[in-house]
PDB file of C-alpha atoms in Angstrom:
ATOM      1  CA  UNK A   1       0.000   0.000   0.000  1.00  0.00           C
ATOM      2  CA  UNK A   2       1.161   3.324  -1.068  1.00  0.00           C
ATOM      3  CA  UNK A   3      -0.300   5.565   1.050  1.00  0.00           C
ATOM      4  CA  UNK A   4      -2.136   4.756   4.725  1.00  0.00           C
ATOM      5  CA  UNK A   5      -4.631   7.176   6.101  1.00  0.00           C
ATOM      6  CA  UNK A   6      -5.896   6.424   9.216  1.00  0.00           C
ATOM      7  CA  UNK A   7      -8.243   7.917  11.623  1.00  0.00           C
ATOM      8  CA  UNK A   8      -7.445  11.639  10.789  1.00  0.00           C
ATOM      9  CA  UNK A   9      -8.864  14.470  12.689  1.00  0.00           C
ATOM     10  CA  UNK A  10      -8.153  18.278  12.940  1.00  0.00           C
ATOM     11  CA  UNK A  11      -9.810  21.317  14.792  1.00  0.00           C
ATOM     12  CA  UNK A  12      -9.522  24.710  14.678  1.00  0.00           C
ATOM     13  CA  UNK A  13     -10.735  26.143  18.056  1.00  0.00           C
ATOM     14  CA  UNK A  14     -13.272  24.447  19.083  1.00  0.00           C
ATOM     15  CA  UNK A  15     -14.112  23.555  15.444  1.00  0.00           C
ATOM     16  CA  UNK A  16     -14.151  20.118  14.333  1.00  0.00           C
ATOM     17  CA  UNK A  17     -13.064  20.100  10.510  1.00  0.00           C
ATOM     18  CA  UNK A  18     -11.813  16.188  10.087  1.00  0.00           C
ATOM     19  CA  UNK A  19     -13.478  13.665  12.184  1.00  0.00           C
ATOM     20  CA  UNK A  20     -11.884  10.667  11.898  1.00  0.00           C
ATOM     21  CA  UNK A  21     -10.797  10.466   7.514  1.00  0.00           C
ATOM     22  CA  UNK A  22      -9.870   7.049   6.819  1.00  0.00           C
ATOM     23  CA  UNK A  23      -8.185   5.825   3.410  1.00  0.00           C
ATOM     24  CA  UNK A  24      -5.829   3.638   1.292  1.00  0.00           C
ATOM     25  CA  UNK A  25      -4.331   3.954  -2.069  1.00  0.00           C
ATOM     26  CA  UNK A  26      -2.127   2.147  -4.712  1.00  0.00           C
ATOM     27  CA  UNK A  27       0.377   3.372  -6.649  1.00  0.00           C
ATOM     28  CA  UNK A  28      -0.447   4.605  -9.935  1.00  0.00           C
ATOM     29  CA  UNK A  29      -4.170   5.393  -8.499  1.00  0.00           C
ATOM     30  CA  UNK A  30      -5.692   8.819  -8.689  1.00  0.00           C
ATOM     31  CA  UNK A  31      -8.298   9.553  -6.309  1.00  0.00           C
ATOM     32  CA  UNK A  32     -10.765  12.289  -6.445  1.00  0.00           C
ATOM     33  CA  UNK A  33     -12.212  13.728  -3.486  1.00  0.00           C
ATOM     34  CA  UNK A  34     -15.112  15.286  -3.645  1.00  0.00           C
ATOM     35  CA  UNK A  35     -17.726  17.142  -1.824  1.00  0.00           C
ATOM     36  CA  UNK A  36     -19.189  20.602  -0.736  1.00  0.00           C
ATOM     37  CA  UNK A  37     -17.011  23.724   0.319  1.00  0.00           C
ATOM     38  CA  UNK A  38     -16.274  23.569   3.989  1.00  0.00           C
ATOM     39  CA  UNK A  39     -16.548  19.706   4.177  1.00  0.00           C
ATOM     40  CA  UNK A  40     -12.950  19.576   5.021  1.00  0.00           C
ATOM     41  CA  UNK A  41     -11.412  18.695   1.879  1.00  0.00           C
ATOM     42  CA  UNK A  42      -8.719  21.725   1.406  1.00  0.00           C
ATOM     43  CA  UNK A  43      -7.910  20.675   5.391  1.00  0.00           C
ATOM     44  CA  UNK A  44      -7.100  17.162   4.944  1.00  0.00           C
ATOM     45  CA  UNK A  45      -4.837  17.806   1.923  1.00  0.00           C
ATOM     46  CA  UNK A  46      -2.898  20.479   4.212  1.00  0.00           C
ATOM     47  CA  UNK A  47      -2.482  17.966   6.690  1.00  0.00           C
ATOM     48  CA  UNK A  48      -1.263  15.043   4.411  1.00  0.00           C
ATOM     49  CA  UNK A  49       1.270  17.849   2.961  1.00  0.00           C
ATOM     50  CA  UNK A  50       2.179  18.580   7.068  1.00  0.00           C
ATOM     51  CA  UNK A  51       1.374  22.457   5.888  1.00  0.00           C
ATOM     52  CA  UNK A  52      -1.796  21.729   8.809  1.00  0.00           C
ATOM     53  CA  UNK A  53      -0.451  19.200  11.646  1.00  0.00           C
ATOM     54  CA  UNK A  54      -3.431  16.886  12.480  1.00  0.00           C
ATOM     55  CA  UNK A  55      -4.464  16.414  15.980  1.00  0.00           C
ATOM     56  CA  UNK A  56      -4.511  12.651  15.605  1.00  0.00           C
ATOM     57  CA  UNK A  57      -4.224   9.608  13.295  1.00  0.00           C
ATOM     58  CA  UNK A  58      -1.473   8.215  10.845  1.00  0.00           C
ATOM     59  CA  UNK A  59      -0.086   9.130   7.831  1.00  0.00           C
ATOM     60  CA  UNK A  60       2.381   6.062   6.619  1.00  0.00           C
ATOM     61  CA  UNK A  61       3.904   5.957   3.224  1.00  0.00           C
ATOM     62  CA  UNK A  62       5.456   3.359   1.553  1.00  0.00           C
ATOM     63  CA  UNK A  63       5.210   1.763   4.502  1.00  0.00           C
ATOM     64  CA  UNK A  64       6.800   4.353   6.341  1.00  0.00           C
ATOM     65  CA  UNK A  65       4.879   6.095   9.320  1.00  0.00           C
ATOM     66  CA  UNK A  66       5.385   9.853   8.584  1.00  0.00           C
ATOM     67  CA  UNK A  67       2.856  10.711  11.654  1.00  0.00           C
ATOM     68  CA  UNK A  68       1.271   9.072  14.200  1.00  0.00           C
ATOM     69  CA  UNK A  69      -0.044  11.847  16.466  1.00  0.00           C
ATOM     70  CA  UNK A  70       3.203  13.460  17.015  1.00  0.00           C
ATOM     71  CA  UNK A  71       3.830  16.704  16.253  1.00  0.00           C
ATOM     72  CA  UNK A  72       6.129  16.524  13.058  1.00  0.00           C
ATOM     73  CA  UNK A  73       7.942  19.329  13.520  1.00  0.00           C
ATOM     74  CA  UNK A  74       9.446  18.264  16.908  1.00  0.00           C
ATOM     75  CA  UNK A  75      11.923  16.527  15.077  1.00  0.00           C
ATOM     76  CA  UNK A  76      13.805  19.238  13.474  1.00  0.00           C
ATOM     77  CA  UNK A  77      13.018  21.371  10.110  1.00  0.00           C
ATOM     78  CA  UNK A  78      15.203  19.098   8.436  1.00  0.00           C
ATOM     79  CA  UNK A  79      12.980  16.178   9.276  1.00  0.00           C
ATOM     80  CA  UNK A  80       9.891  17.725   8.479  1.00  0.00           C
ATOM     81  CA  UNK A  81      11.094  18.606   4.961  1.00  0.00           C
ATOM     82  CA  UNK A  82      11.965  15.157   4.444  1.00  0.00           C
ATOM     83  CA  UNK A  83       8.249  14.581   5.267  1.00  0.00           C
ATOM     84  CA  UNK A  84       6.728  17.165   3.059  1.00  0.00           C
ATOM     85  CA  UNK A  85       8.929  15.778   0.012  1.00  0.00           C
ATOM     86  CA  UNK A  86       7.205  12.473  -0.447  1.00  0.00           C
ATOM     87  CA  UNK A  87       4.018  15.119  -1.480  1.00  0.00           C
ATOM     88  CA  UNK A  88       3.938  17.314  -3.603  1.00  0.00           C
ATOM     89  CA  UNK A  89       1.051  20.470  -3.798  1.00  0.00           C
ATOM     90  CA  UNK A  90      -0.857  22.538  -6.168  1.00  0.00           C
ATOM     91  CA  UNK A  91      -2.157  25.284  -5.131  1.00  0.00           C
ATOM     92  CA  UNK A  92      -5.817  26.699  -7.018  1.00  0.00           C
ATOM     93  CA  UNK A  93      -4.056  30.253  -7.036  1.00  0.00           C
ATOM     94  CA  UNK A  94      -0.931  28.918  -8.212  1.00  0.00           C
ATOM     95  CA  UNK A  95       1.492  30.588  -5.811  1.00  0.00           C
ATOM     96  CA  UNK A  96       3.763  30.860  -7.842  1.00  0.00           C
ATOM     97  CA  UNK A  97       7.187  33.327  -6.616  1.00  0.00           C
ATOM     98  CA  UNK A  98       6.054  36.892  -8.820  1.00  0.00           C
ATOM     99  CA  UNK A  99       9.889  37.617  -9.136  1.00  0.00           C
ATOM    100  CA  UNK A 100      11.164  34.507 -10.598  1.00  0.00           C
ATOM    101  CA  UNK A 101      10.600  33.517 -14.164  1.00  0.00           C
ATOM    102  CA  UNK A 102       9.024  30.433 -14.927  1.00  0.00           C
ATOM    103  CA  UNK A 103      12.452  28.591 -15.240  1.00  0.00           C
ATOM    104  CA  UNK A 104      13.154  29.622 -11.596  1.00  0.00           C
ATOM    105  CA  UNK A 105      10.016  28.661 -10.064  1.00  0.00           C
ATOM    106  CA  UNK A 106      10.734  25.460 -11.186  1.00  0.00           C
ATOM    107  CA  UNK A 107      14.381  25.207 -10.370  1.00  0.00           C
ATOM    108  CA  UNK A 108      14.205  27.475  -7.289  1.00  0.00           C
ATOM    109  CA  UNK A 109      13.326  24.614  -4.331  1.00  0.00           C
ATOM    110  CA  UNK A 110      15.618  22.019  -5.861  1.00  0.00           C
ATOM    111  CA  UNK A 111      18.527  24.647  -6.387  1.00  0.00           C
ATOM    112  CA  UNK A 112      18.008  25.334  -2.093  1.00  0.00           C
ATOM    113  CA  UNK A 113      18.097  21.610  -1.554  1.00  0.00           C
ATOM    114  CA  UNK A 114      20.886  21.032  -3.714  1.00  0.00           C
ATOM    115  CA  UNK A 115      23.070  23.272  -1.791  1.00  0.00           C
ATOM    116  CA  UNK A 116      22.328  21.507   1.715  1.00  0.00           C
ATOM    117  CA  UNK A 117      23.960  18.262   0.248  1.00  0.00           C
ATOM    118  CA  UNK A 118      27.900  17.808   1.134  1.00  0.00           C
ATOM    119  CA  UNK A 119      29.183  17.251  -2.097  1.00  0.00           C
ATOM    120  CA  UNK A 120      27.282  20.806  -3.794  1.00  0.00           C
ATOM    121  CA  UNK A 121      30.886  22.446  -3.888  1.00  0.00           C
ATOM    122  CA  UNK A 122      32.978  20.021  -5.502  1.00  0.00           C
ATOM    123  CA  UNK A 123      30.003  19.465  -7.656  1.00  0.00           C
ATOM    124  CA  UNK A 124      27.901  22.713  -8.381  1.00  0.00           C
ATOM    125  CA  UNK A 125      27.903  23.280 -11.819  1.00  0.00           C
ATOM    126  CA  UNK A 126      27.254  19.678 -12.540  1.00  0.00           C
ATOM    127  CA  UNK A 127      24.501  19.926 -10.062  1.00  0.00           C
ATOM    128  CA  UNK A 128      22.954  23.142 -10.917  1.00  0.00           C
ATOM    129  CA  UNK A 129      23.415  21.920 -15.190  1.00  0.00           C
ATOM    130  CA  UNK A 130      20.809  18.846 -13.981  1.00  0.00           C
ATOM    131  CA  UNK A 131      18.451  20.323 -12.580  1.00  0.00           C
ATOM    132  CA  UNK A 132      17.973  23.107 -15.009  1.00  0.00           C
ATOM    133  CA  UNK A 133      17.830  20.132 -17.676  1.00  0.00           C
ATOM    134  CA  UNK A 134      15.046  18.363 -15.756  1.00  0.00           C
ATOM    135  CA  UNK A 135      13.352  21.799 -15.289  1.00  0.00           C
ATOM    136  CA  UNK A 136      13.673  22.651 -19.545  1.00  0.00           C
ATOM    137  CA  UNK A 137      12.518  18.820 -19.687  1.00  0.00           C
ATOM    138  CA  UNK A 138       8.805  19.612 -17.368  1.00  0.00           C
ATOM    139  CA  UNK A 139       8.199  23.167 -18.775  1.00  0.00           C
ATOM    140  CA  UNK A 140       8.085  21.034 -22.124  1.00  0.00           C
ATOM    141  CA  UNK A 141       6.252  18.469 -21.232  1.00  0.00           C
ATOM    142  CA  UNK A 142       3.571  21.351 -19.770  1.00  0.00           C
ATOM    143  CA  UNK A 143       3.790  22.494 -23.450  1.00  0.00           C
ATOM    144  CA  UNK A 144       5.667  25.631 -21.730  1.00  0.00           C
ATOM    145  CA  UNK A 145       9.214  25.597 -23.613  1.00  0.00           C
ATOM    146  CA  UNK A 146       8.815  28.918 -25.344  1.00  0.00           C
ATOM    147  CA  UNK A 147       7.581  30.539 -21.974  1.00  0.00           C
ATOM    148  CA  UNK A 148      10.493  29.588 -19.537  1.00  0.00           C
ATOM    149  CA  UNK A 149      11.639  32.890 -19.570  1.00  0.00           C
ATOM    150  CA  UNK A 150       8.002  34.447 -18.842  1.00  0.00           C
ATOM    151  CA  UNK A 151       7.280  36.284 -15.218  1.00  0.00           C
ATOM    152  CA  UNK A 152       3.669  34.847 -13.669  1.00  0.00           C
ATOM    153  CA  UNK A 153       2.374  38.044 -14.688  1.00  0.00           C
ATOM    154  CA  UNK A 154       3.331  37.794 -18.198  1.00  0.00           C
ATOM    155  CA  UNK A 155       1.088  34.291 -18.096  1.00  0.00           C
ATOM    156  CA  UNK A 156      -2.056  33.291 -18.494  1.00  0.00           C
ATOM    157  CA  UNK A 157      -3.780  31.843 -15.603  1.00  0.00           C
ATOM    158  CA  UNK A 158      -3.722  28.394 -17.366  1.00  0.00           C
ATOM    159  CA  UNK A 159       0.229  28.384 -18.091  1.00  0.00           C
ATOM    160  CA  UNK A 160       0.749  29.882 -14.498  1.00  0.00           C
ATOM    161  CA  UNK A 161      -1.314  26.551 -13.209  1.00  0.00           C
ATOM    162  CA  UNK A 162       0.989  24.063 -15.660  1.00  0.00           C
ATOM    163  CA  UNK A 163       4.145  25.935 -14.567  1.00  0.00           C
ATOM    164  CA  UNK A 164       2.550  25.073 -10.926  1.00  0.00           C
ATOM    165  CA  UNK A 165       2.435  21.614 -11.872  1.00  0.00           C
ATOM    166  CA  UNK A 166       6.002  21.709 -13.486  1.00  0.00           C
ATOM    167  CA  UNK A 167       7.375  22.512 -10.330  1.00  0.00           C
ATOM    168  CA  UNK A 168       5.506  19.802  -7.865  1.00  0.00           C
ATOM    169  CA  UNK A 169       6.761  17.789 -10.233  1.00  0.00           C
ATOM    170  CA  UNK A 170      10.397  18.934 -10.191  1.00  0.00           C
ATOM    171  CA  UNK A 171      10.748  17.296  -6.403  1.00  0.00           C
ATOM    172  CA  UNK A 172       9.753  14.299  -7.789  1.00  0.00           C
ATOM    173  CA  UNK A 173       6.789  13.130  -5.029  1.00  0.00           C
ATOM    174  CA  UNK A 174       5.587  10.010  -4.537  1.00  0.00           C
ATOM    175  CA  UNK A 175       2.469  11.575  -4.891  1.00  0.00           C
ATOM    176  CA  UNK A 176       1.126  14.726  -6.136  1.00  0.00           C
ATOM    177  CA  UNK A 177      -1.720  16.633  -4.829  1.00  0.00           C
ATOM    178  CA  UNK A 178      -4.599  19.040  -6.119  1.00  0.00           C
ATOM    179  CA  UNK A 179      -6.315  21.487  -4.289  1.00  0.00           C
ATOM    180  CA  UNK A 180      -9.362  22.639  -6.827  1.00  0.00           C
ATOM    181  CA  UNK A 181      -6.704  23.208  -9.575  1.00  0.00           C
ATOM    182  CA  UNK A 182      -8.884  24.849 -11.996  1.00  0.00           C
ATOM    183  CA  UNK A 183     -11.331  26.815  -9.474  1.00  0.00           C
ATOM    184  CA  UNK A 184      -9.659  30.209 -10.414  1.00  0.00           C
ATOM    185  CA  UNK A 185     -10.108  29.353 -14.537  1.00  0.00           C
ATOM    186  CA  UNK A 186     -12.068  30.271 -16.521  1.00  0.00           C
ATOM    187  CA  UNK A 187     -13.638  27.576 -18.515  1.00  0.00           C
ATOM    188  CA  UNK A 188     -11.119  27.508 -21.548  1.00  0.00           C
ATOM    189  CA  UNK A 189      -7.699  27.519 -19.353  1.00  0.00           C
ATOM    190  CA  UNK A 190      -9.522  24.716 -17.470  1.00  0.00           C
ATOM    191  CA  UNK A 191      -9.617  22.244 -19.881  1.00  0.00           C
ATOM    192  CA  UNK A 192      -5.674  23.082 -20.643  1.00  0.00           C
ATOM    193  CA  UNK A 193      -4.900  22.131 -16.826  1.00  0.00           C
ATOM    194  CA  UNK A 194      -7.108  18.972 -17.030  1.00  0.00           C
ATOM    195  CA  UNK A 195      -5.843  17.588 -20.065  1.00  0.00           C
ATOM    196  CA  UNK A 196      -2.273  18.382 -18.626  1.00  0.00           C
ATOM    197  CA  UNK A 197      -3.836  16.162 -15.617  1.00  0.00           C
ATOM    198  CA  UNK A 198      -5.226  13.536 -17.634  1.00  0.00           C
ATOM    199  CA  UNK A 199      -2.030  12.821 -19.432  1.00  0.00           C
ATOM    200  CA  UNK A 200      -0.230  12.508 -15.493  1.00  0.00           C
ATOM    201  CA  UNK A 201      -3.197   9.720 -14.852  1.00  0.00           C
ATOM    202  CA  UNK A 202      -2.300   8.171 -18.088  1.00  0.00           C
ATOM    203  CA  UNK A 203       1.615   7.914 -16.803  1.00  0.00           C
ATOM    204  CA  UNK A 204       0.460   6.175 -13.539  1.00  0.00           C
ATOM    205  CA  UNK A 205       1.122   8.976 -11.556  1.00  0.00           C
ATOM    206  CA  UNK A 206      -0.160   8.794  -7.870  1.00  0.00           C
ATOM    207  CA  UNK A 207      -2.662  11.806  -7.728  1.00  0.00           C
ATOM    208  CA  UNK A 208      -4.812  13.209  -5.333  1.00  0.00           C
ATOM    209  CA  UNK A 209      -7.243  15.740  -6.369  1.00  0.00           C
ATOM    210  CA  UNK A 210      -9.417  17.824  -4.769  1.00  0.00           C
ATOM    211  CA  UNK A 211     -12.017  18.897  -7.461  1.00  0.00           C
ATOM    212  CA  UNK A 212     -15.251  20.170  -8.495  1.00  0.00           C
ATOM    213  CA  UNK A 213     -14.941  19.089 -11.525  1.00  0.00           C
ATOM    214  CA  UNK A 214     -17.373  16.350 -11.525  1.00  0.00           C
ATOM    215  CA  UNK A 215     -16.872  14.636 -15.266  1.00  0.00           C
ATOM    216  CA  UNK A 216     -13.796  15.207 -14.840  1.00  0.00           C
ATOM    217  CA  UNK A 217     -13.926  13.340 -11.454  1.00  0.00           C
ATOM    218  CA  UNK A 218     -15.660  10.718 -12.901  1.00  0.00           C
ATOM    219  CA  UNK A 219     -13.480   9.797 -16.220  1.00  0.00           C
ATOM    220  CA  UNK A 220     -10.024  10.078 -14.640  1.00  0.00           C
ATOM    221  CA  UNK A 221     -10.088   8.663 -11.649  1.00  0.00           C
ATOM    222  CA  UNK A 222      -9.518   5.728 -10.237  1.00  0.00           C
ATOM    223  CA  UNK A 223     -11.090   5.765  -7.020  1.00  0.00           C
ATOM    224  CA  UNK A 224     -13.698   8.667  -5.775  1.00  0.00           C
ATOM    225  CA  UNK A 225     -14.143   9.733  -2.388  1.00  0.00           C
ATOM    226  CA  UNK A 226     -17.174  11.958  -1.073  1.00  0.00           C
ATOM    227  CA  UNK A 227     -16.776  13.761   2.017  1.00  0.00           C
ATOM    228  CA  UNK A 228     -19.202  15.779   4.265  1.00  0.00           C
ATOM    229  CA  UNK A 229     -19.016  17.433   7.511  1.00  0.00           C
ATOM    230  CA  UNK A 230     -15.448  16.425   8.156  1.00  0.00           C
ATOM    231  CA  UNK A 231     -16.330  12.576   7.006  1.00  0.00           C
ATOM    232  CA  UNK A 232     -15.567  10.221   4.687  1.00  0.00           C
ATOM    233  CA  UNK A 233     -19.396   9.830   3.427  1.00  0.00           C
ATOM    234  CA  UNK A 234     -18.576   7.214   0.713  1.00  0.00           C
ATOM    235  CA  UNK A 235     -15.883   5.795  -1.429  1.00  0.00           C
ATOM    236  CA  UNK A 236     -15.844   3.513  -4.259  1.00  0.00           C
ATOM    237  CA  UNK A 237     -15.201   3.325  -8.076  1.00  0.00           C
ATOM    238  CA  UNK A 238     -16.388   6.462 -10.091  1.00  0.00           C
ATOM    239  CA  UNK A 239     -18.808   3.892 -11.498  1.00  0.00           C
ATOM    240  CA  UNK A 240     -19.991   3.139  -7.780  1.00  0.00           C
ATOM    241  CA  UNK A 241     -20.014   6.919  -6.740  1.00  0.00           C
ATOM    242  CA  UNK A 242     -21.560   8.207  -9.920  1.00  0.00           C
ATOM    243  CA  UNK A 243     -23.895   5.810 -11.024  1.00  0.00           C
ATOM    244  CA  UNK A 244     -25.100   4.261  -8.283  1.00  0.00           C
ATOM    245  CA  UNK A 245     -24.528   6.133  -5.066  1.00  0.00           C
ATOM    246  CA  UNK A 246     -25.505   4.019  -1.947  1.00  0.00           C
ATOM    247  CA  UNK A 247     -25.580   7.260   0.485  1.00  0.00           C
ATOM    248  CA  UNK A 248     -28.353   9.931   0.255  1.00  0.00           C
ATOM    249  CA  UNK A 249     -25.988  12.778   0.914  1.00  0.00           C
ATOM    250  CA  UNK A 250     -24.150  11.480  -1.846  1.00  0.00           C
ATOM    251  CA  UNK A 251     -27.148  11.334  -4.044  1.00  0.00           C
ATOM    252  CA  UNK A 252     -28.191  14.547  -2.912  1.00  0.00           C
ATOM    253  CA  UNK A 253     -24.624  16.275  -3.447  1.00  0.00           C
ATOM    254  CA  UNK A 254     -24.265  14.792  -7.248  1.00  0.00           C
ATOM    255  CA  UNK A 255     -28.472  15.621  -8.111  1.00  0.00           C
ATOM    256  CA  UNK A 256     -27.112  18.680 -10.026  1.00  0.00           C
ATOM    257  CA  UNK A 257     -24.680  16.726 -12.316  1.00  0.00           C
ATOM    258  CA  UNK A 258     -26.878  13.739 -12.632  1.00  0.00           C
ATOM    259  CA  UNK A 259     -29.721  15.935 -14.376  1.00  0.00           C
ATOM    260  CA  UNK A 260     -27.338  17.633 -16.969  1.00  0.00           C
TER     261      UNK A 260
END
């Protein structure tokens, strides 16, 4: 098993957002989770990337337990990052550095790692020549080559989003992560950042994505998840989820795209 969620809860205050989230995945899956705003969708990816630290539960990876109600920071920054590595995050308003070209927000996080290694001196230019390769090699792939040199504000929301993606990518996670990835797109730049996300699912990435996208739920994903009030409501195939909902929450929160 790739990835182990168990028992995951978070508060703010005296506000219960996760209640207990409970989950599994393969590698190569993409899971979908869906449900209304506030259901504590945003929360729970936060806490897998340890950007939120959960209250309680376990996180393991690979077979690795990455938390089990300890705070993760307790064991040193360095720890944590080693944590936060194994996902990577896309932000819906891209977040992307303003004064860095689109090269640089690509190269910028493994450039800082790079230089924390002990052989970075003797080895810099070598260093520094591969991941600039790797980051020419995403941009294309994000069909981005002619726009490396481009500031975020010289982009369109849709290339700012794939440049986004570029640089999750660039960490190389185990498993990459989507928080509503097209939710500040208009409906033409959307379907550039899906199809960018479809061709991911076809490579077998490990995705999980946090979407409203409901077609888009259904057709690329492997597994769908439905969440309400800080619960895992349902799970099963998009087939399951889509077609034949067992919950009536479920059926109640998919009435809209059913009658299209």
């Amino acid at each position: 098993m790739m990835l182990e969620v168990k028992d995951i809860r978070k508060s703010f205050g005296k506000t219960e957002i996760l209640k207990g989230i409970d989950f599994e995945m393969d590698q190569g899956e993409v899971l979908s989770i869906i449900g209304s705003s506030g259901s504590g969708k945003t929360t729970l990816l936060r806490c897998l990337n340890f950007l939120e630290t959960p209250d309680a539960g376990r996180i393991a990876v690979n077979g690795e337990t990455l938390f089990d109600g300890e705070r993760p920071e307790s064991a040193g920054a360095g720890e944590l990052r080693r944590k936060r590595l194994h996902f990577g995050l896309v932000f819906q308003n891209f977040n992307l550095f303003p004064q860095y070209t689109a090269l640089e927000n690509v190269t910028l996080a493994n450039l800082l790692l790079a230089k924390q290694q002990p052989d970075y001196k003797q080895n810099r230019r070598a260093i520094t020549e591969r991941i600039v390769a790797e980051a020419h090699e995403l941009l294309r792939q994000m069909g981005l080559s002619d726009r490396e040199s481009n500031y975020p504000h010289q982009l369109s929301g849709g290339q700012c989003q794939r440049v986004a993606i570029a640089r999750a990518l660039a960490l190389k996670p185990d498993i990459l992560c989507f928080d509503e990835p097209t939710s500040a797109l208009d409906p033409e730049l959307t379907g550039e950042v899906l199809r960018v996300i479809r061709g991911l699912a076809e490579q077998h990435m490990t995705m999980i994505i946090v979407t409203h996208e409901m077609a888009f739920a259904r057709d690329v994903s492997s597994r769908v998840i439905f969440m309400d009030n800080g619960l895992v409501c349902e799970q099963g195939t998009p087939d399951q989820i889509f077609g034949h909902p067992r919950e009536e929450r479920t059926r109640q929160f998919l009435l809209p795209f059913i009658q299209r």
